[in-house]
């Protein structure tokens, strides 16, 4: 019996193996259309279309390796349009990837099989399986269990790879793993992972990658490389973290030396994020730089220039500025003969602003003036902040006026910064004049400046002006807890406890505002000062239930009051989920909320994870942080009770979440409960929509859910019983339920009373809809339902 060793080149059609930059080859479509049938042409074009956001590069980078798909505000870009001239190095890295050693798959030729019936069956399977969806495919394979063995399934999987039916090959591979005769095949797993990664299906590529690790094997260099690229090309929250993790394991576990293109792409992905988001990747960026230096890769002058600039940019956003490290990087740039560009100088100016280093800021400013044109508005903002730090607020105002004259316009950041500076300096007339200009300009958001203005009025005890500014703020901005808390404190300060109670109740009823420890302490002090003991006790009980910290001075007064009305001072109420909290949890779990359980499944932790780029999630996370405050882990409760709620927080480990863990995460994987149709109340649907759903510009509702096909069918039947028809599309392990046309109107009537208002302005609403449409642009419900 002759064994044929099939390499990567043999598994594909006459097209050469897809390299990292094959998708940006202008001849890719024409070459592919010659070599494939019309069916595979359509498939390839669709895949190429899905990569469009990944390929938005300047013209001179069109042949380069495309990196992360991140939409970046121009004000946060660390480098100019000439950033990362990696063309030649990347092309060389892609060529090197093609030359990486590839494990060989041992398969027999179909004609060499001795049994005619086996040859016929395999030929039939190779033809039939690609035409069916996952459920039917598994049923067909299960019908072959009596005769099918490892060699047969391997042949089918290899054939599917050969004809580019990689999804079918993956399903055959997963079916093989469940059979008693299965033996791990490193070569097959490697090829499958590489092919899934080249299609940018990072979750399936990672699944096979983990299979290799679990078998005690080290994945090949190509698998590491392709998986990192797949993560970088996905516009999904958390993919950059995974790419960094795989990159580090590639070096530390595999002992491989990543290609230059990989260093460059990962570094570019890090510095392409907004500054406040990317600052947490400083150590990773330094590690990439260290590896480039120690391995002696010939990266070229331009790449060194961009990496130095990127590192200084990252350092300038840190909470604690490392002046010595920035000085080292600048010195290395000087020794390498690299001149500091405009963006590097702006980064240095930003670092000076954070440290209040006026001397260095002046030197940097004079260097900036040597470039053609005026410095950008952000440079003026940083210079204003420097003078504010050294106690010269009026000098900051002079810079603000100079910026208006030179640039002819004023940015939102400049207005917010000068108002913040002047409010701290209590320059009343100047602040009010600039605030009037800001409001009349039509720029947004106005909320940060109103917060500074209200705080200044409160500190100056100008309560009438504070109330007037508060009313203006409600007309111009979306209300938030900070604005209301300042006004509430003002009412208590002047002794207007009755109106303060009205405002507190309004905060409690409105989910977009909510109450927190600060507002509860304020109203509690108002009740105690007015002698209203009964209401003070009610607020005390509520704060105990929520586990809010009570101020020491208030607690001293409460001890006396409670000793008169209660024989024993009431202890904090034991934790118990309310009806509203139970409904919220179900809705969030349908939308993708995660629960972790201990080994004995006695205690469970709920992990809240929000998309920092979504306005809806920004409002929702603050609301949920207040709703589940008493359940949160102590590390997730900000000590200053600030509005800056983290994007990720979790609860304490508790058995109270056991029911939800058993129903939705029974084996550590998301599942749709059998009785889910009984729990789809309007409140549940609202939180499902807010956490894992989208609303298109046309009003259609899209709901995301993970689980079984049967579970989705139960939900669809429930929707039909509620007079709402819907369609379902599946993408990998995720189902999208589309409630379209007039059905979406009925859905919206059900959930609208529970949906939080995320509109700060018409512009903000348009941006939210645009983000939603980008996240679901590949979901098409025009065809028949899956």
XYZ file of C-alpha atoms in Angstrom:
786
model
C 0.000 0.000 0.000
C 1.472 3.336 -1.067
C 1.090 6.324 1.201
C 0.859 9.738 -0.415
C 2.241 12.672 1.587
C 0.155 15.710 0.856
C 1.670 19.100 1.571
C -0.084 22.446 1.856
C 0.406 23.220 -1.804
C -1.376 19.980 -2.776
C -4.365 20.621 -0.523
C -5.296 23.822 -2.293
C -6.549 24.470 -5.750
C -3.839 25.580 -8.187
C -3.682 28.808 -6.194
C -0.493 29.196 -4.167
C -0.851 29.132 -0.360
C -2.510 32.230 1.062
C 0.184 34.318 2.648
C -0.415 36.980 5.207
C -0.729 39.701 2.580
C -2.420 37.681 -0.162
C -5.739 39.410 0.477
C -4.239 42.768 -0.461
C -2.842 41.429 -3.758
C -4.626 43.318 -6.580
C -4.519 40.184 -8.757
C -6.135 37.987 -6.103
C -9.705 38.054 -7.469
C -8.821 37.576 -11.132
C -6.452 34.703 -10.426
C -8.918 33.035 -8.089
C -11.784 33.275 -10.580
C -9.757 31.433 -13.235
C -8.969 28.563 -10.924
C -12.277 27.930 -9.210
C -15.890 27.207 -9.963
C -18.528 29.915 -9.710
C -19.684 28.604 -6.339
C -16.280 28.952 -4.760
C -15.805 32.311 -6.450
C -18.824 33.680 -4.597
C -17.564 32.237 -1.323
C -14.129 33.766 -1.740
C -15.440 37.176 -2.683
C -17.673 37.208 0.388
C -14.731 36.355 2.599
C -12.664 39.037 0.971
C -15.481 41.538 1.445
C -15.613 40.750 5.147
C -12.000 41.828 5.435
C -12.673 45.298 4.066
C -12.362 47.119 7.416
C -9.069 45.311 7.887
C -7.601 46.679 4.681
C -8.254 50.402 5.116
C -4.670 51.552 4.717
C -3.046 54.494 2.961
C -2.246 53.833 -0.722
C 1.460 53.424 -0.069
C 0.671 50.632 2.396
C -1.674 48.678 0.122
C 0.840 45.867 -0.301
C 1.720 45.744 3.368
C 0.453 43.501 6.042
C -2.849 44.933 7.294
C -3.154 45.049 11.053
C -5.879 45.782 13.578
C -9.234 47.157 12.465
C -9.602 50.047 14.868
C -11.420 53.331 14.311
C -9.272 55.999 15.949
C -10.065 59.581 16.766
C -7.511 61.785 14.985
C -6.750 63.500 18.237
C -5.517 60.234 19.706
C -3.366 59.069 16.782
C 0.212 58.686 18.012
C 1.787 59.041 14.588
C 1.120 60.951 11.375
C 0.008 59.617 8.002
C 3.535 58.470 7.225
C 3.373 56.004 10.111
C 4.929 52.545 9.925
C 6.693 52.297 6.565
C 6.851 48.526 6.798
C 6.244 47.592 3.162
C 9.485 45.862 2.321
C 9.937 44.282 5.731
C 6.365 43.000 5.775
C 6.605 41.558 2.283
C 9.767 39.778 3.336
C 8.034 38.473 6.468
C 5.141 37.122 4.409
C 7.576 35.399 2.063
C 9.339 33.869 5.066
C 5.975 32.566 6.335
C 5.463 30.675 3.089
C 8.820 28.999 3.620
C 8.069 27.812 7.161
C 8.250 24.019 7.519
C 4.811 22.466 7.200
C 3.886 19.094 8.726
C 2.792 16.472 6.203
C -0.579 14.723 6.297
C -0.586 11.033 5.465
C -3.610 10.073 3.367
C -4.256 7.302 0.895
C -5.392 7.873 -2.631
C -9.026 6.905 -3.103
C -8.112 4.486 -5.878
C -5.837 2.531 -3.531
C -8.623 1.489 -1.193
C -9.350 -2.218 -1.735
C -13.118 -2.076 -1.155
C -15.287 -0.648 -3.889
C -18.085 0.175 -1.444
C -15.671 2.177 0.757
C -14.435 4.180 -2.214
C -18.025 4.911 -3.216
C -19.033 5.932 0.309
C -16.068 8.293 0.719
C -16.639 9.838 -2.699
C -20.310 10.347 -1.818
C -19.398 11.956 1.556
C -16.857 14.285 -0.087
C -19.560 15.468 -2.460
C -22.483 15.546 -0.024
C -21.112 17.029 3.232
C -20.167 20.530 1.966
C -23.772 21.070 0.850
C -25.262 20.631 4.346
C -25.394 22.679 7.531
C -23.898 21.603 10.829
C -26.823 19.585 12.198
C -27.435 17.590 9.017
C -23.689 17.046 8.532
C -23.330 15.486 11.966
C -26.343 13.240 11.384
C -24.832 12.018 8.095
C -21.500 11.290 9.780
C -23.206 9.525 12.681
C -24.865 7.215 10.156
C -21.374 6.121 9.012
C -20.106 5.177 12.483
C -20.225 1.420 11.821
C -17.605 1.495 9.095
C -15.845 4.863 9.255
C -12.413 5.043 10.881
C -9.616 7.577 11.390
C -8.137 7.192 7.890
C -11.541 7.631 6.251
C -12.452 10.766 8.219
C -8.991 12.198 7.612
C -9.426 11.704 3.855
C -12.770 13.531 3.941
C -11.304 16.415 5.980
C -8.297 16.713 3.639
C -10.566 16.682 0.601
C -12.645 19.514 2.094
C -9.467 21.518 2.670
C -8.453 20.844 -0.926
C -11.687 22.312 -2.301
C -11.597 25.185 0.250
C -14.589 23.969 2.241
C -12.703 24.721 5.442
C -15.841 25.027 7.568
C -16.887 21.509 6.603
C -13.377 20.223 7.293
C -13.556 21.770 10.768
C -16.870 20.054 11.517
C -15.538 16.709 10.326
C -12.494 17.224 12.557
C -14.653 17.995 15.625
C -16.790 14.923 14.878
C -13.646 12.772 14.663
C -12.569 13.915 18.140
C -15.739 12.464 19.669
C -15.158 8.949 18.290
C -13.606 6.128 20.306
C -11.049 5.356 17.595
C -9.749 8.922 17.364
C -5.982 9.444 17.519
C -4.624 12.972 17.571
C -3.192 13.984 14.194
C -0.794 16.912 14.610
C -0.412 17.537 10.885
C -4.168 17.649 10.251
C -4.785 19.901 13.248
C -2.027 22.261 12.107
C -3.362 22.553 8.557
C -6.908 23.057 9.792
C -5.874 25.756 12.292
C -3.851 27.544 9.621
C -6.689 27.505 7.127
C -9.288 28.720 9.647
C -6.911 31.484 10.712
C -6.325 32.592 7.125
C -10.085 32.986 6.789
C -9.927 35.199 9.913
C -12.074 32.730 11.871
C -10.055 33.261 15.008
C -12.382 31.374 17.379
C -12.167 28.120 15.397
C -8.453 28.580 14.816
C -7.991 29.086 18.573
C -10.091 26.002 19.293
C -7.795 23.790 17.208
C -4.751 25.611 18.619
C -5.901 24.722 22.154
C -6.445 21.112 21.069
C -2.800 20.945 20.057
C -1.698 22.440 23.392
C -3.926 20.033 25.343
C -2.254 17.109 23.589
C 1.096 18.225 25.003
C 2.354 19.421 21.626
C 3.743 22.828 20.674
C 1.898 24.369 17.697
C 3.962 25.127 14.634
C 5.349 28.592 14.019
C 2.900 29.176 11.188
C -0.054 28.424 13.486
C 1.145 30.945 16.072
C 1.691 33.526 13.351
C -1.642 33.043 11.610
C -3.647 32.980 14.859
C -2.142 36.301 15.965
C -2.956 37.810 12.586
C -6.522 36.499 12.799
C -6.986 38.132 16.203
C -5.532 41.435 15.000
C -7.855 41.497 12.007
C -11.008 41.041 14.109
C -12.783 44.242 15.254
C -13.905 42.493 18.448
C -13.274 43.659 21.989
C -10.609 41.551 23.708
C -8.945 40.232 20.542
C -5.889 42.434 21.015
C -5.362 40.954 24.493
C -5.521 37.456 23.025
C -3.102 38.411 20.240
C -0.607 39.683 22.817
C -0.996 36.511 24.877
C -0.385 34.246 21.858
C 2.591 36.396 20.802
C 4.186 35.984 24.240
C 3.540 32.224 24.220
C 5.041 32.006 20.737
C 8.322 33.296 22.154
C 8.259 31.739 25.618
C 6.497 28.415 24.959
C 7.397 27.744 21.347
C 10.842 29.295 21.408
C 10.125 30.849 18.005
C 11.376 34.173 16.724
C 8.399 36.031 15.259
C 8.812 37.534 11.812
C 9.329 41.258 11.491
C 5.851 41.737 10.035
C 4.329 40.236 13.179
C 6.241 42.569 15.510
C 5.167 45.528 13.422
C 1.518 44.526 13.143
C 1.104 43.884 16.859
C 2.863 47.113 17.790
C 0.746 49.077 15.332
C -2.438 47.508 16.712
C -1.462 48.650 20.217
C -0.743 52.262 19.287
C -3.781 52.460 17.010
C -6.120 52.377 20.013
C -7.086 55.616 21.794
C -4.512 56.669 24.366
C -6.510 55.931 27.503
C -7.247 52.412 26.207
C -3.793 51.570 24.898
C -1.846 52.813 27.919
C -2.398 49.439 29.606
C -0.343 47.795 26.840
C 2.868 49.667 27.683
C 4.635 46.593 29.062
C 3.676 44.613 25.970
C 4.989 47.350 23.685
C 8.245 47.498 25.639
C 8.534 43.703 25.341
C 8.113 43.911 21.555
C 10.757 46.637 21.388
C 13.118 44.625 23.612
C 12.681 41.544 21.428
C 13.375 43.541 18.268
C 16.565 44.903 19.779
C 17.863 41.667 21.312
C 17.184 39.508 18.254
C 18.999 41.924 15.987
C 16.334 42.094 13.286
C 17.132 44.544 10.511
C 14.113 46.782 10.917
C 15.346 49.894 9.165
C 15.459 53.539 10.190
C 11.816 54.348 9.483
C 10.539 51.486 11.621
C 12.841 52.436 14.494
C 11.522 55.991 14.246
C 7.903 54.869 14.472
C 8.533 52.430 17.329
C 10.360 55.087 19.352
C 7.503 57.496 18.693
C 4.917 54.888 19.662
C 6.686 54.069 22.945
C 6.983 57.735 23.929
C 3.300 58.182 23.041
C 2.327 55.270 25.311
C 4.487 56.587 28.171
C 2.855 60.008 27.893
C -0.564 58.533 28.710
C 0.505 56.716 31.887
C -0.888 57.827 35.236
C 2.655 58.043 36.567
C 5.097 59.446 34.001
C 8.468 57.695 33.782
C 10.665 60.680 32.875
C 13.848 58.621 32.871
C 12.513 56.120 30.357
C 11.260 58.878 28.045
C 14.681 60.551 28.287
C 16.362 57.220 27.422
C 14.176 56.759 24.353
C 14.855 60.315 23.176
C 18.579 59.794 23.665
C 18.471 56.538 21.665
C 16.617 58.353 18.887
C 19.304 61.021 18.855
C 22.142 58.460 18.667
C 20.331 56.704 15.813
C 20.141 59.977 13.914
C 16.340 60.169 14.136
C 14.789 63.619 14.445
C 11.853 64.146 16.768
C 8.748 64.676 14.672
C 5.673 66.736 15.478
C 3.796 63.788 17.017
C 6.712 62.883 19.287
C 6.905 66.463 20.539
C 3.161 66.484 21.237
C 3.597 63.276 23.267
C 6.394 64.932 25.272
C 4.177 67.970 25.811
C 1.416 65.656 27.076
C 3.837 64.103 29.581
C 4.894 67.590 30.722
C 1.236 68.503 31.250
C 0.699 65.507 33.501
C 3.793 66.317 35.564
C 3.557 70.120 35.483
C 7.051 70.406 33.981
C 6.920 73.975 32.655
C 10.602 74.225 31.689
C 10.567 71.157 29.446
C 7.162 72.172 28.069
C 8.551 75.547 26.912
C 11.509 73.868 25.181
C 9.168 71.425 23.451
C 6.815 74.226 22.405
C 9.609 76.141 20.669
C 10.583 72.975 18.793
C 6.966 72.570 17.684
C 6.885 76.111 16.309
C 9.720 75.248 13.900
C 7.404 73.014 11.892
C 5.292 74.467 9.138
C 1.833 75.556 10.187
C 0.432 76.119 13.658
C 0.591 73.425 16.348
C -2.614 71.338 16.634
C -5.272 72.252 19.180
C -4.282 69.405 21.489
C -0.805 70.953 21.878
C -2.416 74.200 23.086
C -4.540 72.189 25.525
C -1.464 70.488 27.012
C 0.307 73.839 27.349
C -2.737 75.274 29.153
C -2.649 72.331 31.554
C 1.058 72.848 32.282
C 0.505 76.438 33.414
C -2.508 75.372 35.445
C -0.375 72.816 37.308
C 2.157 75.516 38.293
C -0.582 77.885 39.507
C -0.882 80.288 36.549
C -4.509 79.946 35.398
C -4.622 83.352 33.684
C -1.604 82.369 31.592
C -3.657 79.327 30.524
C -6.445 81.711 29.489
C -3.953 83.703 27.377
C -2.937 80.477 25.585
C -6.612 79.655 25.017
C -7.208 83.063 23.394
C -4.028 82.678 21.339
C -5.281 79.299 20.083
C -8.612 80.834 19.016
C -6.800 83.526 17.033
C -4.236 81.256 15.354
C -6.466 78.278 14.586
C -9.712 80.177 13.995
C -11.703 77.509 15.848
C -11.978 75.955 19.282
C -12.183 72.241 20.009
C -14.376 70.617 22.657
C -11.272 69.469 24.548
C -9.981 73.065 24.702
C -13.291 74.407 26.030
C -13.529 71.671 28.651
C -9.917 72.157 29.776
C -10.019 75.955 30.126
C -13.349 75.809 31.973
C -11.928 73.170 34.324
C -8.844 75.326 34.970
C -10.755 78.549 35.580
C -13.356 76.843 37.794
C -10.608 75.491 40.050
C -9.143 79.011 40.181
C -12.649 80.405 40.864
C -12.387 83.006 38.079
C -16.147 83.531 37.980
C -16.522 86.141 35.220
C -14.128 84.424 32.812
C -15.736 81.024 33.353
C -19.271 82.266 32.715
C -18.218 84.119 29.557
C -16.433 81.077 28.079
C -19.259 78.743 29.127
C -21.741 80.927 27.238
C -19.547 80.764 24.121
C -19.249 76.989 24.516
C -23.014 76.480 24.756
C -23.671 78.778 21.783
C -21.073 76.974 19.665
C -23.271 73.860 19.472
C -20.332 71.593 20.371
C -20.830 68.561 22.620
C -20.466 67.029 25.150
C -21.118 69.827 27.610
C -21.510 67.627 30.698
C -17.865 67.763 31.999
C -17.887 71.575 31.893
C -21.260 71.763 33.646
C -19.917 69.499 36.404
C -16.937 71.842 36.947
C -19.251 74.874 36.888
C -21.651 73.390 39.462
C -18.791 72.414 41.762
C -17.425 75.975 41.619
C -20.847 77.471 42.410
C -21.245 75.034 45.321
C -17.830 75.884 46.763
C -18.592 79.604 46.440
C -22.049 79.013 48.012
C -23.760 80.566 44.985
C -26.743 78.233 45.232
C -29.088 80.358 43.090
C -26.635 80.293 40.196
C -26.104 76.584 40.791
C -29.822 75.895 40.407
C -29.959 77.969 37.221
C -26.951 76.110 35.754
C -28.529 72.790 36.755
C -31.699 73.640 34.798
C -29.659 74.637 31.755
C -27.698 71.409 31.980
C -30.892 69.316 31.919
C -31.934 71.089 28.709
C -28.597 70.605 26.954
C -27.231 67.279 28.273
C -28.244 63.800 29.252
C -28.654 63.798 33.072
C -26.211 61.798 35.148
C -25.648 60.945 38.788
C -22.840 63.469 39.356
C -24.904 66.477 38.202
C -27.886 65.458 40.314
C -25.734 64.707 43.382
C -24.188 68.185 43.324
C -27.634 69.782 43.059
C -28.946 67.477 45.794
C -26.071 68.543 48.071
C -26.857 72.187 47.359
C -30.519 71.752 48.339
C -29.567 70.046 51.598
C -26.986 72.754 52.289
C -29.600 75.521 52.062
C -32.087 73.461 54.113
C -34.578 72.719 51.332
C -34.966 69.055 52.348
C -38.437 68.648 50.810
C -37.194 69.525 47.329
C -34.069 67.428 47.948
C -36.359 64.460 48.657
C -38.171 65.033 45.355
C -34.849 65.102 43.479
C -33.619 61.979 45.285
C -36.794 60.093 44.367
C -36.418 61.227 40.763
C -32.851 59.876 40.752
C -34.025 56.584 42.206
C -36.779 56.130 39.604
C -34.654 57.070 36.581
C -32.364 54.190 35.616
C -30.022 56.476 33.667
C -29.312 58.480 36.855
C -29.716 56.151 39.817
C -28.641 56.626 43.409
C -25.303 55.701 44.936
C -23.513 55.928 48.264
C -22.816 59.634 47.831
C -26.418 60.644 47.113
C -27.726 58.425 49.944
C -25.347 60.038 52.434
C -26.440 63.488 51.252
C -30.174 62.844 51.721
C -29.477 61.041 55.014
C -27.673 64.122 56.335
C -30.664 66.230 55.222
C -33.133 64.052 57.128
C -30.943 64.030 60.236
C -30.454 67.797 60.179
C -34.209 68.370 59.795
C -35.019 65.867 62.566
C -36.979 63.464 60.329
C -35.994 60.255 62.127
C -38.384 57.857 60.358
C -37.096 58.732 56.900
C -33.520 58.660 58.165
C -34.079 55.083 59.377
C -35.526 54.072 55.995
C -32.495 55.450 54.176
C -30.259 53.681 56.702
C -31.991 50.342 56.004
C -31.668 50.896 52.261
C -27.955 51.669 52.603
C -27.453 48.553 54.702
C -29.180 46.460 52.051
C -26.991 47.974 49.321
C -23.941 47.817 51.590
C -23.198 51.476 51.029
C -20.633 52.962 53.398
C -22.187 55.469 55.820
C -20.146 58.529 56.747
C -18.738 58.401 60.277
C -20.353 61.644 61.481
C -23.767 60.479 60.260
C -23.340 57.065 61.864
C -22.705 58.683 65.236
C -26.062 60.462 65.004
C -27.796 57.308 63.759
C -26.541 55.237 66.688
C -28.471 57.447 69.105
C -31.650 57.415 66.981
C -31.578 53.646 66.498
C -30.979 53.052 70.195
C -34.262 54.866 70.916
C -36.421 53.008 68.397
C -34.773 49.553 68.377
C -33.638 47.386 71.265
C -30.855 45.944 69.150
C -29.207 47.905 66.391
C -30.303 46.286 63.179
C -27.551 44.420 61.361
C -27.151 44.719 57.591
C -29.802 42.720 55.763
C -28.590 39.415 54.309
C -28.129 39.426 50.561
C -31.068 38.275 48.496
C -31.771 38.885 44.832
C -34.806 41.054 44.197
C -37.372 40.291 41.476
C -35.941 43.046 39.296
C -32.385 41.751 39.770
C -33.482 38.227 38.812
C -35.097 39.457 35.599
C -32.076 41.603 34.777
C -29.759 38.606 35.226
C -31.806 36.443 32.871
C -31.790 39.135 30.192
C -28.045 39.685 30.526
C -27.327 35.947 30.447
C -29.283 35.642 27.198
C -27.131 38.472 25.850
C -23.838 36.782 26.745
C -23.153 37.458 30.436
C -20.684 34.963 31.918
C -20.824 33.008 35.194
C -17.798 31.225 36.692
C -18.284 28.379 39.182
C -15.943 26.696 41.640
C -15.005 23.025 41.312
C -17.899 21.846 43.476
C -20.318 24.261 41.788
C -21.442 25.616 45.122
C -20.411 29.248 44.704
C -20.590 31.287 41.537
C -19.255 34.629 40.293
C -21.084 36.786 37.760
C -18.697 38.647 35.438
C -19.956 41.827 33.803
C -18.062 42.756 30.642
C -18.933 45.823 28.552
C -17.838 47.214 25.200
C -16.026 50.489 25.859
C -16.871 51.722 22.338
C -20.633 51.394 22.788
C -22.629 54.348 24.135
C -25.400 51.966 25.146
C -22.992 49.858 27.187
C -21.536 53.005 28.773
C -24.927 53.883 30.258
C -25.824 50.256 31.019
C -22.660 49.507 32.996
C -23.259 52.454 35.340
C -26.856 51.366 35.848
C -25.911 47.738 36.572
C -23.085 48.825 38.851
C -25.696 50.564 40.995
C -28.275 47.768 40.682
C -25.866 45.081 41.906
C -23.699 47.256 44.146
C -24.325 45.130 47.222
C -23.247 42.017 45.307
C -20.050 43.438 43.845
C -16.601 42.331 44.922
C -14.923 44.969 47.148
C -12.243 45.598 44.509
C -14.986 46.617 42.057
C -16.403 49.355 44.287
C -14.618 52.688 43.628
C -13.524 54.216 46.900
C -14.490 57.749 45.840
C -17.880 56.646 44.491
C -16.924 58.130 41.130
C -18.767 57.952 37.843
C -15.827 56.131 36.232
C -17.243 52.626 36.393
C -14.780 50.074 34.944
C -15.636 48.189 31.753
C -15.265 44.903 33.646
C -16.394 44.087 37.164
C -17.633 41.016 39.009
C -19.698 39.929 41.999
C -18.608 38.113 45.107
C -18.727 34.309 45.036
C -22.213 33.318 46.191
C -24.539 30.332 46.091
C -27.400 32.709 45.259
C -26.358 32.568 41.615
C -26.552 28.745 41.547
C -29.850 28.600 39.682
C -28.566 30.834 36.885
C -25.262 28.966 36.651
C -27.073 25.616 36.367
C -29.500 26.911 33.764
C -27.249 29.066 31.573
C -23.675 27.787 32.248
C -24.084 24.133 33.331
C -20.750 22.857 31.965
C -18.793 26.057 31.687
C -20.383 26.731 28.272
C -23.325 29.012 27.433
C -26.613 27.113 27.158
C -30.200 28.109 26.477
C -32.455 26.632 29.207
C -35.389 24.449 28.185
C -37.806 26.657 30.103
C -36.458 29.924 28.719
C -39.781 30.661 27.011
C -41.395 31.064 30.439
C -39.005 33.831 31.466
C -39.177 36.181 28.472
C -40.862 39.096 30.207
C -40.585 42.646 28.782
C -37.921 43.465 31.385
C -35.865 40.392 30.415
C -36.144 41.243 26.717
C -35.098 44.849 27.387
C -31.884 43.869 29.156
C -31.142 41.189 26.556
C -31.476 43.876 23.889
C -29.327 46.398 25.780
C -26.523 43.932 26.553
C -26.424 41.716 23.475
C -28.600 43.379 20.876
C -28.613 46.135 18.293
C -31.146 48.399 16.653
C -30.495 49.283 13.018
C -31.135 52.689 11.461
C -34.307 51.260 9.896
C -35.596 50.183 13.323
C -34.962 46.425 12.978
C -33.998 44.638 16.203
C -31.129 42.120 16.264
C -30.603 39.908 19.314
C -27.439 37.872 19.813
C -27.444 34.556 21.689
C -25.217 31.503 22.102
C -26.515 28.000 22.628
C -28.297 25.148 20.900
C -30.566 25.223 17.875
C -33.385 23.752 19.952
C -33.107 26.560 22.498
C -33.337 29.177 19.775
C -36.419 27.419 18.370
C -38.119 27.708 21.779
C -37.430 31.448 21.813
C -38.736 31.864 18.260
C -41.932 29.992 19.168
C -42.393 32.268 22.184
C -41.967 35.342 20.000
C -44.603 34.009 17.602
C -46.943 33.441 20.547
C -46.352 37.119 21.403
C -47.394 38.049 17.818
C -43.827 38.715 16.681
C -42.398 36.882 13.679
C -38.628 36.708 13.453
C -35.788 35.260 11.407
C -32.648 33.500 12.613
C -29.148 33.534 11.197
C -26.204 31.588 12.532
C -22.575 32.731 12.476
C -20.345 30.109 14.060
C -21.571 29.458 17.579
C -23.605 32.665 17.684
C -27.263 32.944 16.625
C -28.741 36.275 15.556
C -32.497 36.657 15.945
C -33.879 39.358 13.665
C -37.160 41.057 14.527
C -37.872 43.005 11.386
C -40.348 45.545 10.029
C -43.621 45.933 11.895
C -42.620 43.174 14.313
C -39.832 45.400 15.647
C -42.416 48.103 16.431
C -44.327 45.693 18.661
C -41.086 44.529 20.294
C -40.110 48.122 20.998
C -43.472 48.886 22.606
C -42.872 45.977 24.999
C -39.341 46.856 26.063
C -39.291 50.666 25.826
C -40.345 51.270 29.463
C -37.272 49.329 30.617
C -34.721 50.539 28.047
C -32.245 53.106 29.339
C -32.040 56.362 27.398
C -28.577 56.680 25.842
C -29.198 59.860 23.830
C -27.060 62.798 24.886
C -27.752 64.539 21.574
C -29.035 63.713 18.084
C -25.404 63.364 16.994
C -24.751 60.831 19.726
C -27.764 58.806 18.661
C -26.528 58.707 15.060
C -23.117 57.510 16.214
C -24.689 54.742 18.238
C -26.720 53.513 15.286
C -23.627 53.641 13.098
C -21.698 51.487 15.590
C -24.572 49.021 15.731
C -24.733 48.714 11.961
C -20.974 48.148 11.760
C -21.191 45.343 14.299
C -23.930 43.550 12.353
C -23.087 44.439 8.767
C -22.491 40.772 7.904
C -25.891 39.602 9.210
C -28.303 39.416 6.275
C -31.918 38.481 6.982
C -33.157 39.092 3.447
C -32.754 35.428 2.567
C -34.732 32.608 4.107
C -34.124 31.894 7.775
C -31.477 29.361 8.674
